[in-house]
Amino acid sequence: ETGKRRRDLLLDLSSQPAPVATAAVKEISPHMMRLYAPRSQKTLQRDLEALRQMGLVEVGDDGRWCARTEIIEAFVPARRLP
């Protein structure tokens, strides 16, 4: 469950056009709202920190989070041309 939640967090964060404040991460999508509604802010903070330690997200000096899309895209399979 934790791994899936963190994966979903990473994917939703990667779809954001700009870095997101920690307090607003829960609100970036309806899925995130449902996923984190029964959980504490501490759980969200732990999930973000785990993703940061894996090098998948980074936090700026202003405390805003963004996904490292260049890392994520490296794992997306290339599409075949028709």
Phi, psi and omega in degrees: 000316181298316180297318179294318179299316180292323177297314179297320177299314180298314181295318178292322178294325181290342180272358181277136182286343182217159177303150187239134177294148181307315182296337183263353183300320180298341187254011184286342177201158176301325179297316179295322179298316178292320185294318185261355180305314181276003184249159182278166175298329179297322178297315178299316180298318178297318180297315178298318180294321178297317178294324177296317180294333176279354180081016184266339175225162175222155180242133180277175178298336180274002178083010180267142184258144172215148179281146176271085187298333179295328177286314182298315182297335179295338182260358178276127181297144177293143179271142177277142174280144182292000000 
